[in-house]
Coordinates of C-alpha atoms in Angstrom, one line a residue:
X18 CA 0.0 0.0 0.0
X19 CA 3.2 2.0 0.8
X20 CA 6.2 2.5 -1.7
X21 CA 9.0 4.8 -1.1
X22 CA 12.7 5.9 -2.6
X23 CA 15.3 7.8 -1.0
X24 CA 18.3 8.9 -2.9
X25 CA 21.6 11.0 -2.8
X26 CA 24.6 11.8 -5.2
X27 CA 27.3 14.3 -4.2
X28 CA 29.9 15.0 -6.8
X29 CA 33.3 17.6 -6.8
X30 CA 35.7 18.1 -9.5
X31 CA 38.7 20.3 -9.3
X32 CA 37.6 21.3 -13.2
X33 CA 39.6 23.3 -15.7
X34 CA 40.1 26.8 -17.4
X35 CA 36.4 28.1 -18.6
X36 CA 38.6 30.5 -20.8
X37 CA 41.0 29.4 -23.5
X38 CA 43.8 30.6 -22.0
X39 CA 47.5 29.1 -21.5
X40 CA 48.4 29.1 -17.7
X41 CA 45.0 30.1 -16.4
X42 CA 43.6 28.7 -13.1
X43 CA 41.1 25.9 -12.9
X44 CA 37.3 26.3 -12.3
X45 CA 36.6 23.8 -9.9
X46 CA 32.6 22.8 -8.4
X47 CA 30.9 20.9 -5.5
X48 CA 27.5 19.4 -5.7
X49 CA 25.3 17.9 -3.5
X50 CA 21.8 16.4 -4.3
X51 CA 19.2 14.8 -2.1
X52 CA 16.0 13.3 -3.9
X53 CA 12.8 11.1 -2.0
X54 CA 9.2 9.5 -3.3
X55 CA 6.6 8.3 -1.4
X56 CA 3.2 6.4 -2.8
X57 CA 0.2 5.6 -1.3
X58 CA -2.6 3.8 -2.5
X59 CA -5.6 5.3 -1.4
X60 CA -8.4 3.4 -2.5
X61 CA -8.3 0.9 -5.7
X62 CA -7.6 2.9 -8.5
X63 CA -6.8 5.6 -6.2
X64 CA -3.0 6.5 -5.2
X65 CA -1.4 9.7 -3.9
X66 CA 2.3 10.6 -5.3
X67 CA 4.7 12.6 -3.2
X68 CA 8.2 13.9 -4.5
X69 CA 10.7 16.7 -3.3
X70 CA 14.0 16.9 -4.9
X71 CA 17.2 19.1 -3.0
X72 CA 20.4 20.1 -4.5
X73 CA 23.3 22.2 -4.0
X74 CA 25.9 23.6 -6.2
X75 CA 29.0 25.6 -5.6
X76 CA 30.9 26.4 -8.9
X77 CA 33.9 28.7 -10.2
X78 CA 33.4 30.2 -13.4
X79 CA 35.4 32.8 -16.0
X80 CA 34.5 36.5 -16.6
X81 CA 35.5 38.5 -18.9
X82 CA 34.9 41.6 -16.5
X83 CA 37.1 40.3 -13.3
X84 CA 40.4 39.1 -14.9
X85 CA 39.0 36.7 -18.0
X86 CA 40.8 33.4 -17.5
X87 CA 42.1 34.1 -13.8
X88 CA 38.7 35.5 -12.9
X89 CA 37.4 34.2 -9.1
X90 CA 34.0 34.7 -9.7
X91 CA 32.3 31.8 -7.8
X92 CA 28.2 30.8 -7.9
X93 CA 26.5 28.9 -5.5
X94 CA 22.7 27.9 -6.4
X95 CA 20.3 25.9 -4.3
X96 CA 17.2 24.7 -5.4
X97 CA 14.1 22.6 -3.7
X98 CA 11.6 21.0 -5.7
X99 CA 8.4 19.6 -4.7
X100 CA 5.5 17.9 -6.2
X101 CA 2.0 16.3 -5.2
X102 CA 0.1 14.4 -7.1
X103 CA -3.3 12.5 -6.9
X104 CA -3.9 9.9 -9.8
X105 CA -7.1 8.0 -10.8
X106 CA -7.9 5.0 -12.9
X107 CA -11.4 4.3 -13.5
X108 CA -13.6 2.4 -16.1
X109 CA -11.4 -1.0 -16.2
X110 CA -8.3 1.3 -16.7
X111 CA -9.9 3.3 -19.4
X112 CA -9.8 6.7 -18.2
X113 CA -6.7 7.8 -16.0
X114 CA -6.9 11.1 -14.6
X115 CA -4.2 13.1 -12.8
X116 CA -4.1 16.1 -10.2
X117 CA -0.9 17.7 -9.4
X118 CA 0.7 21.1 -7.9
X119 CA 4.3 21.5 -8.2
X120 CA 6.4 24.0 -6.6
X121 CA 9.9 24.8 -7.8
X122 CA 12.2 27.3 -5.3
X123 CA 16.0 28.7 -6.4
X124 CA 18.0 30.4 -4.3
X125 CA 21.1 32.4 -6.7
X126 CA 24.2 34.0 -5.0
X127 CA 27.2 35.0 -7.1
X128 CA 30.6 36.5 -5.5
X129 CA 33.3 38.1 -7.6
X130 CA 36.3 40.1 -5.6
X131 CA 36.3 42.4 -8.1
X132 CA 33.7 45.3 -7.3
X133 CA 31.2 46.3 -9.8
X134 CA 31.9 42.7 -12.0
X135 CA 28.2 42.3 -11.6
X136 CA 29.2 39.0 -10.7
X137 CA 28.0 40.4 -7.3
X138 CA 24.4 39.1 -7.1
X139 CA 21.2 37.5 -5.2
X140 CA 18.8 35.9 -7.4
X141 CA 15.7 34.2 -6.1
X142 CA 12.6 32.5 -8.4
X143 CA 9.5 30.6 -7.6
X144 CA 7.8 28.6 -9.7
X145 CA 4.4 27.1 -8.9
X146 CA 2.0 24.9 -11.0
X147 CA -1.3 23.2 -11.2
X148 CA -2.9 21.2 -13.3
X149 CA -5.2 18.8 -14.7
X150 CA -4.8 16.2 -17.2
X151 CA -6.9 12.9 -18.5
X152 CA -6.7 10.4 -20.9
X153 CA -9.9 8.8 -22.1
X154 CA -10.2 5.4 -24.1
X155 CA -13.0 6.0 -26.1
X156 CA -13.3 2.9 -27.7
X157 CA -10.4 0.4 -28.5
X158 CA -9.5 2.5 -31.9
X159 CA -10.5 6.1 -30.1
X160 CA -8.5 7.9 -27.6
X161 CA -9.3 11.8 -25.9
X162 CA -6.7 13.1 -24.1
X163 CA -7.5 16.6 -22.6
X164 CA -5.5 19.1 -20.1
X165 CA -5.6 22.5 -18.0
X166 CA -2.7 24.4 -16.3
X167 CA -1.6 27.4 -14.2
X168 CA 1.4 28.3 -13.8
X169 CA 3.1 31.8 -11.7
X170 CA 6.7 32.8 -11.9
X171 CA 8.2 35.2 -9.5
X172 CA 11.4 36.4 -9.3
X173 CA 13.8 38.9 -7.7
X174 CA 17.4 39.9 -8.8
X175 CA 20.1 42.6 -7.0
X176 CA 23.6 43.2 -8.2
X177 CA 26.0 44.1 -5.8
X178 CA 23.9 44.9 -3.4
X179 CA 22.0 47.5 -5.5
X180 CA 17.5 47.7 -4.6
X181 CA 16.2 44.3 -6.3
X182 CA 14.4 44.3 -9.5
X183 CA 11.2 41.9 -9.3
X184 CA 9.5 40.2 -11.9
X185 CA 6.5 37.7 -12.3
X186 CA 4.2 36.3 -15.0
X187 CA 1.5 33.9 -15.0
X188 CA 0.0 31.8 -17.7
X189 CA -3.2 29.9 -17.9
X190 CA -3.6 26.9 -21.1
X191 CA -5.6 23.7 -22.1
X192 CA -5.4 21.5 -24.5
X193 CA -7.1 18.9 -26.0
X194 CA -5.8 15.8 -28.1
X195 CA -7.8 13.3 -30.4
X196 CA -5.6 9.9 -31.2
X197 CA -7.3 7.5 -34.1
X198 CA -6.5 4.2 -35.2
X199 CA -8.9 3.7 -38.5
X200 CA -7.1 0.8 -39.8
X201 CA -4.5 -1.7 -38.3
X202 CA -0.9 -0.2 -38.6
X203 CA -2.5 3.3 -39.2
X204 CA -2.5 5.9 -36.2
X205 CA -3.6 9.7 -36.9
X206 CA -3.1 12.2 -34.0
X207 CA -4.1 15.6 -34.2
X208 CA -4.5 18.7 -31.1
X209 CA -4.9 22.2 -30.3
X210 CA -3.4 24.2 -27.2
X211 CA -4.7 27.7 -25.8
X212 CA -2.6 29.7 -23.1
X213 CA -3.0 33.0 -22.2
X214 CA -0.3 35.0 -20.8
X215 CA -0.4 37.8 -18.6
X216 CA 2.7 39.3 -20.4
X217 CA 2.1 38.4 -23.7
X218 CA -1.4 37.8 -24.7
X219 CA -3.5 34.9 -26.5
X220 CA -2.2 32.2 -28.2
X221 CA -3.6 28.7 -29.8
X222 CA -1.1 26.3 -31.7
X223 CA -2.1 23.2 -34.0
X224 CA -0.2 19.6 -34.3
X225 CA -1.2 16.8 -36.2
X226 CA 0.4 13.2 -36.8
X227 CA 0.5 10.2 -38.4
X228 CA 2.2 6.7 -38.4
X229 CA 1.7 3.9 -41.2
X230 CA 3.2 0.4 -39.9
X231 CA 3.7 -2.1 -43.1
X232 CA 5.1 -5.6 -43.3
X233 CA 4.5 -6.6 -40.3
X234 CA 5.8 -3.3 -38.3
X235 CA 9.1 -3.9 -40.6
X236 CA 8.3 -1.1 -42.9
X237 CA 7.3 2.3 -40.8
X238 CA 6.1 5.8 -42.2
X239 CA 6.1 9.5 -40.6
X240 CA 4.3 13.0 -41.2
X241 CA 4.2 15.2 -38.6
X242 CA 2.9 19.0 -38.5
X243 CA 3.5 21.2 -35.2
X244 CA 3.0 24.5 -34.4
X245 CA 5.2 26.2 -31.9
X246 CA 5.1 29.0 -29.3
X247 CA 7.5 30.3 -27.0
X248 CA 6.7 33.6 -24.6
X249 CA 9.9 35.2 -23.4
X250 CA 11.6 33.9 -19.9
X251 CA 11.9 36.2 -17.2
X252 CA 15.8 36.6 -17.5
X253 CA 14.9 37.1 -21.2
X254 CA 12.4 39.9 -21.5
X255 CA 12.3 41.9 -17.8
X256 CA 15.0 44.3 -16.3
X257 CA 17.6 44.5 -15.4
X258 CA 19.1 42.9 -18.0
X259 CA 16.1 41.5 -20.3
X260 CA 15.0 43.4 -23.2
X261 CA 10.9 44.6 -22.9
X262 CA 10.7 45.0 -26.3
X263 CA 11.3 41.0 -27.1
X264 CA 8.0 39.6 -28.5
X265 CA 7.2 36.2 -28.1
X266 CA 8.9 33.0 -30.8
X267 CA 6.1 31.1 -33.3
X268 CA 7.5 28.4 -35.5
X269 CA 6.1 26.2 -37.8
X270 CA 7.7 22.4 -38.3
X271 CA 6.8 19.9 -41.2
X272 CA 8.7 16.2 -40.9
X273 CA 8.3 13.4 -43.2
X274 CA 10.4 10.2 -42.2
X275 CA 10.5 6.3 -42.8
X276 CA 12.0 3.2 -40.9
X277 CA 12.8 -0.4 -42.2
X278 CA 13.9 -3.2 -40.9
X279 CA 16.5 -5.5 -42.8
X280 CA 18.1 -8.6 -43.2
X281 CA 16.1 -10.3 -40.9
X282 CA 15.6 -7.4 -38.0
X283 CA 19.4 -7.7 -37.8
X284 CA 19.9 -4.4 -39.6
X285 CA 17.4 -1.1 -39.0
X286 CA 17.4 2.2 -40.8
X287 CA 15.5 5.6 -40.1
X288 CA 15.5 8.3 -42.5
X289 CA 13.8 11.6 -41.5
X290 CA 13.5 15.1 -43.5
X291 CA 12.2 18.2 -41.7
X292 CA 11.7 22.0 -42.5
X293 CA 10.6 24.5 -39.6
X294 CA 10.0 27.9 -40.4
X295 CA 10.8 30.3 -36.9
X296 CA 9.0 33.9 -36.6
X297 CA 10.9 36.3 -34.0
X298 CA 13.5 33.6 -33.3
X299 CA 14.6 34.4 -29.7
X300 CA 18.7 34.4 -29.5
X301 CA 21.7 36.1 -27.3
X302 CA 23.1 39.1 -29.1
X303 CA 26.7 38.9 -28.0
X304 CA 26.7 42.3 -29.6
X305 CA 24.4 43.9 -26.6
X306 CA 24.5 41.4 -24.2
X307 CA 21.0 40.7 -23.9
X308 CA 18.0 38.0 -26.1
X309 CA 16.9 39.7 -29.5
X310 CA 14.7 38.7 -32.2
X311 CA 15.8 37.5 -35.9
X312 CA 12.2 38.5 -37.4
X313 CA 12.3 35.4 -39.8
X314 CA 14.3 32.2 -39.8
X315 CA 14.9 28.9 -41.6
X316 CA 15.9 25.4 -41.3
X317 CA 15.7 22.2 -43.0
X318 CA 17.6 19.0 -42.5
X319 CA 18.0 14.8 -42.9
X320 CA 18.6 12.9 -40.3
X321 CA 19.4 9.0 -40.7
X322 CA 20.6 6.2 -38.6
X323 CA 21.1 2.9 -38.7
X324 CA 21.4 0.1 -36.1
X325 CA 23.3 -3.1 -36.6
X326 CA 23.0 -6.3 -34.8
X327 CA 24.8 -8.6 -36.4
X328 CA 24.6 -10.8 -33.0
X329 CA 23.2 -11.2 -29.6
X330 CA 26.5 -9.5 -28.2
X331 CA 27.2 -7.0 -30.8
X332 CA 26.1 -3.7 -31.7
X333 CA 26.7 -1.1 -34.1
X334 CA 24.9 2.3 -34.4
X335 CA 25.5 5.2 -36.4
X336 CA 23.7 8.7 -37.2
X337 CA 24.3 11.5 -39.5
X338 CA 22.5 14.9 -39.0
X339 CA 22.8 17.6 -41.9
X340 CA 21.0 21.0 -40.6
X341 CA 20.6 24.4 -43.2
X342 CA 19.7 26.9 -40.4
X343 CA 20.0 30.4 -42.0
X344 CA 18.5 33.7 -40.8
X345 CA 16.4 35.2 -43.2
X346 CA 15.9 39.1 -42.1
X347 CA 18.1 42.2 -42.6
X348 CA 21.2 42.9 -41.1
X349 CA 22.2 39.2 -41.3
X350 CA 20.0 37.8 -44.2
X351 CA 21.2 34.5 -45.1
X352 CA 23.9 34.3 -43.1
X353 CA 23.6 30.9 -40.6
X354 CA 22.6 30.8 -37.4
X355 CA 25.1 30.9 -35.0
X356 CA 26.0 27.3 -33.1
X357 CA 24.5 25.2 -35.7
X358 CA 26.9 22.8 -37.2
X359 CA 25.8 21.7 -40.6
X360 CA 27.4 18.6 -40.5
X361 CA 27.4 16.0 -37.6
X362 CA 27.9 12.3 -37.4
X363 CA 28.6 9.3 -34.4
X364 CA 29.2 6.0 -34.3
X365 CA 29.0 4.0 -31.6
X366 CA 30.0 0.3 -30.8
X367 CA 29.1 -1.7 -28.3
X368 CA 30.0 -5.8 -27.4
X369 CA 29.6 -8.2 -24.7
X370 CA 32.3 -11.0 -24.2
X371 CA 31.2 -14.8 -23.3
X372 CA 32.4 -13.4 -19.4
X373 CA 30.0 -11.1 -19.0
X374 CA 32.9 -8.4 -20.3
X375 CA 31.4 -5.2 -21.8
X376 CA 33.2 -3.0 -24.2
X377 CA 32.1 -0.1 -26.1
X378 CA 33.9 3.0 -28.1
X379 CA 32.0 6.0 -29.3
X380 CA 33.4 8.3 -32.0
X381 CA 31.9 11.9 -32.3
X382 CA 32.6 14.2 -35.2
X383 CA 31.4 18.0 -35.7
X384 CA 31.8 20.3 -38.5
X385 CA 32.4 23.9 -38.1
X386 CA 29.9 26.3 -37.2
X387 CA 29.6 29.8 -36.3
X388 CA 29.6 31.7 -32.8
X389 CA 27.9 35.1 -34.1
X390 CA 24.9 36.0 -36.4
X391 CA 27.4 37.8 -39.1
X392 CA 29.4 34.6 -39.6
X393 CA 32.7 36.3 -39.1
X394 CA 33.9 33.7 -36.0
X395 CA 34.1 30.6 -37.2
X396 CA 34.5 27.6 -34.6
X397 CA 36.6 24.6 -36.1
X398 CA 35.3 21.0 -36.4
X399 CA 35.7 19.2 -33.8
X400 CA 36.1 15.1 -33.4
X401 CA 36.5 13.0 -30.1
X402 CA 36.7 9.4 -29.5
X403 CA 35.3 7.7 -26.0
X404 CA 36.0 4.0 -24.5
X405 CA 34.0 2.3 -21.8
X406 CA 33.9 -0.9 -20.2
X407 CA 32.5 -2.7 -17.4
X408 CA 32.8 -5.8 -15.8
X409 CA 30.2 -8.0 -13.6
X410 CA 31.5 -9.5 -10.7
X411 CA 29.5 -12.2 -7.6
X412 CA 27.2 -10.8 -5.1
X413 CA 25.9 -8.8 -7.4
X414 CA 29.2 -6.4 -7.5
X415 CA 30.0 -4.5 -11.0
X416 CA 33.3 -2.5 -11.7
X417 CA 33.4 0.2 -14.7
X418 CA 35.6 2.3 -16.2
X419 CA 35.7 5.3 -19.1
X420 CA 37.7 7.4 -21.3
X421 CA 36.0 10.5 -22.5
X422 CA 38.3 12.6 -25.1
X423 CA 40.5 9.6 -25.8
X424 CA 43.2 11.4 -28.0
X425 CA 43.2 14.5 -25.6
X426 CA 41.6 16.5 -28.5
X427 CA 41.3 20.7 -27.9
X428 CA 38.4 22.4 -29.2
X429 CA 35.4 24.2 -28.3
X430 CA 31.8 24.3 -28.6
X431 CA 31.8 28.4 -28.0
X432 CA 34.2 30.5 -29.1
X433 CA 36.8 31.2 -26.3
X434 CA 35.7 29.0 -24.0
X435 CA 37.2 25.5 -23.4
X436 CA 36.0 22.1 -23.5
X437 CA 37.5 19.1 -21.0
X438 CA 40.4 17.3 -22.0
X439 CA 41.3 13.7 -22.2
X440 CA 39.4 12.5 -18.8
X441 CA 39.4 8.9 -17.1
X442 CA 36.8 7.5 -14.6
X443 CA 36.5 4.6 -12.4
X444 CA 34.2 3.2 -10.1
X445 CA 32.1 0.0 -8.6
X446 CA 28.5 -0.3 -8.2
X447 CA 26.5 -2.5 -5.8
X448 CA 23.1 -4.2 -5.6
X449 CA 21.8 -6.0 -3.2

C-alpha cells in the first residue's frame, strides 16, 4: 500500500580553465543532491504521489569583467523541488486522470572580488504549477486526451547589493488531443493548445500526426505538422538585463520520415526530412548582451541512422544529422545561425564477451559552425573518441571504467571558452 525511494549523489571536480587561455587557473565545483518518493494507495484505482527533490551547487566560473581566465568569480545555487500528485484510474483502466501542484524554489548567489563585475548578485525564483490532465479510451480505436494548467513565476534579482528588480508572469492553457486508429498499422493524431499570458497575450497552436506500420511493423512511415510558441523567460524579457521590447517566438515544423527493418531485424534504418520555419527567433546578441529577435528564420535538415546487430553481443549504431539553419531578415539575411553545425555524425559500438565483459567505443565528429549572427567567428570542427567498459563480478558487484576525449583533442563548442580534455573515470556499483 506504501512504496517509497530515498536517494543521494554528491559530486566535486577540481575542473579546468572556462577560458581558453595558456596558464589560467582551474574552475573547480561541488555538488550535493538529495532526492525522496513516497506512494500511497488510497483506494483501488486511487494513489497519492509525493516527491521533493534538494540540491546544491558551488561552482567557479570565468568572466571577462574580473580578470577573463584568472577571474574568481564563484556561484552557488540551491534549489528545492516539490510535487503532489493524486492519480485516478477508472472504467477498467480506461480513463486515468491526474491532479498535481508542483512547486519549484531557487536560491542564486554570485561573489566576484572584483567590485562592480556584476558577478556580485542575489537571485531568487519561484515557480508554482497546477494542473489537470486525463486520458480517455473511447473505444479500442479512439483515444481523448485533454488538459488545463496554471502556472506563476516570481522572481527577484540585485547586483552588488543595488535595490532588487522583481518580476513575475502567469500563464493559464488547455489542451485537448484526439488519437485515431482507423485501420490496423494506421495511427492519426491531431490537437490544439490555448494559453494566455499575462505578459504576452493569447495564443492557440495546432499539431497533427500520423504513423503507417507495413510488413508486419518492418516497414514504418512519418508525417508530422507542429506548431510552436515560446513567450519570453523572465531573464529574457524583464529588467535589469532582459529586453521589454522582445516579443514572443512562433514556428512552424513539417517532418516526413521512414524506418525499415532488414536482413532479418538484424539491420534497421531511419531516414527523416524536416523544415521549420521560426518567426521572432529568440537568440543572445553577444553584440548587446542581452535576447533579440531574428524577425524570420529557416531550417531544413536529414537525419538518418542505422542500427546493426549482427549478433546477440554485438552492436553497431550510427547517425548523420545535416542541418541548413539560415537567418532570413536584414542585417544578417542568409547568413547561418550561429551554433549550428551543418554537419554531424557518431558512431558508436558496443559488445559483450562470453564473461559477461562489456566494451564499447563512441566516435563523435562535428563540422564547423559559427559563434555570431554575421558569420565572421568561425568555430573549427571538432572530433572525439570515448571508451567504456565494465565488468560483472558475484554478489551482485559491478566495476566500470571510461575514457571520454581519448586522443586528448582541444576544441570548443563556443568561441573562447574550453572544453575538457582527455578525462578517465572509475568506479564500482553495488546491488543487493
Amino acid at each position: 500500500a506504501v512504496g517509497y525511494s530515498l536517494g543521494g549523489t554528491v559530486y566535486r571536480t577540481d575542473g579546468f580553465s572556462v577560458f581558453a587561455a595558456p596558464g589560467a587557473e582551474a574552475d573547480g565545483g561541488r555538488q550535493a543532491a538529495l532526492n525522496g518518493r513516497i506512494t500511497v494507495a488510497l483506494a483501488p484505482g486511487l494513489s497519492l504521489d509525493l516527491r521533493g527533490n534538494w540540491s546544491r551547487v558551488r561552482s567557479s566560473y570565468d568572466s571577462a569583467f574580473s580578470g577573463g581566465a584568472n577571474s574568481l568569480a564563484e556561484a552557488r545555487n540551491t534549489q528545492w523541488y516539490a510535487y503532489a500528485g493524486l492519480n485516478l484510474d477508472a472504467l477498467d483502466g480506461r480513463l486515468r486522470s491526474r491532479v498535481a501542484y508542483t512547486r519549484s524554489d531557487i536560491d542564486r548567489r554570485g561573489t566576484d572580488p572584483v567590485v562592480f563585475s556584476f558577478n556580485t548578485y542575489l537571485a531568487t525564483g519561484l515557480t508554482e504549477r497546477i494542473e489537470w490532465r486525463s486520458v480517455f479510451d473511447l473505444t479500442p480505436r479512439v483515444q481523448i486526451a485533454a488538459g488545463l494548467e496554471h502556472e506563476a513565476i516570481r522572481a527577484s534579482t540585485s547586483f552588488e547589493g543595488a535595490r532588487p528588480d522583481r518580476a513575475s508572469n502567469r500563464v493559464n492553457g488547455g489542451y485537448l488531443q484526439l488519437s485515431l486508429r482507423p485501420l490496423d498499422g494506421l495511427t492519426l493524431t491531431g490537437g490544439l493548445r490555448h494559453d494566455v499570458y499575462s505578459d504576452y497575450g493569447a495564443h492557440t497552436t495546432l499539431g497533427g500526426n500520423l504513423a503507417y506500420s507495413l510488413n508486419g511493423g518492418r516497414t514504418v512511415l512519418r508525417a508530422t505538422y507542429a506548431e510552436g510558441f515560446r513567450a519570453p523567460s523572465l531573464s529574457e524579457g524583464q529588467p535589469p538585463y532582459g529586453n521589454p521590447a522582445l516579443k514572443p517566438e512562433t514556428a512552424q515544423n513539417v517532418d516526413v520520415g521512414v524506418e525499415q527493418a532488414l536482413l532479418g531485424d538484424a539491420l534497421s534504418a531511419t531516414l527523416t526530412w524536416y523544415h521549420r520555419r521560426s518567426t521572432n527567433l529568440i537568440t543572445f546578441s553577444t553584440a548587446t548582451f542581452r535576447s533579440e529577435n531574428i524577425g524570420r528564420a529557416e531550417a531544413n535538415g536529414v537525419e538518418a541512422a542505422l542500427v546493426l546487430r549482427p549478433s546477440r553481443t554485438l552492436r553497431v549504431e550510427a547517425s548523420y544529422a545535416l542541418v541548413d539553419a539560415f537567418n532570413r531578415s536584414a542585417p544578417n539575411a542568409d547568413k547561418r545561425l550561429p551554433l549550428r553545425p551543418q554537419h554531424s555524425a557518431s558512431v558508436n559500438l558496443d559488445w559483450e564477451s562470453p564473461l559477461g565483459l562489456r566494451l564499447g567505443t563512441s566516435l563523435f565528429l562535428v563540422g564547423d559552425s559559427f559563434d555570431n549572427a554575421a558569420n565572421t567567428v568561425r568555430i573549427d570542427g571538432w572530433r572525439r573518441v570515448d571508451l567504456r567498459a565494465s565488468l560483472p563480478l558475484p554478489h551482485g558487484l559491478e566495476l566500470f571504467g571510461r575514457v571520454e576525449n581519448l586522443t586528448d583533442e582541444r576544441y570548443q563548442t563556443v568561441a573562447g571558452y574550453t572544453t575538457p580534455r582527455r578525462s578517465a573515470f572509475v568506479g564500482a556499483r553495488a546491488r543487493m
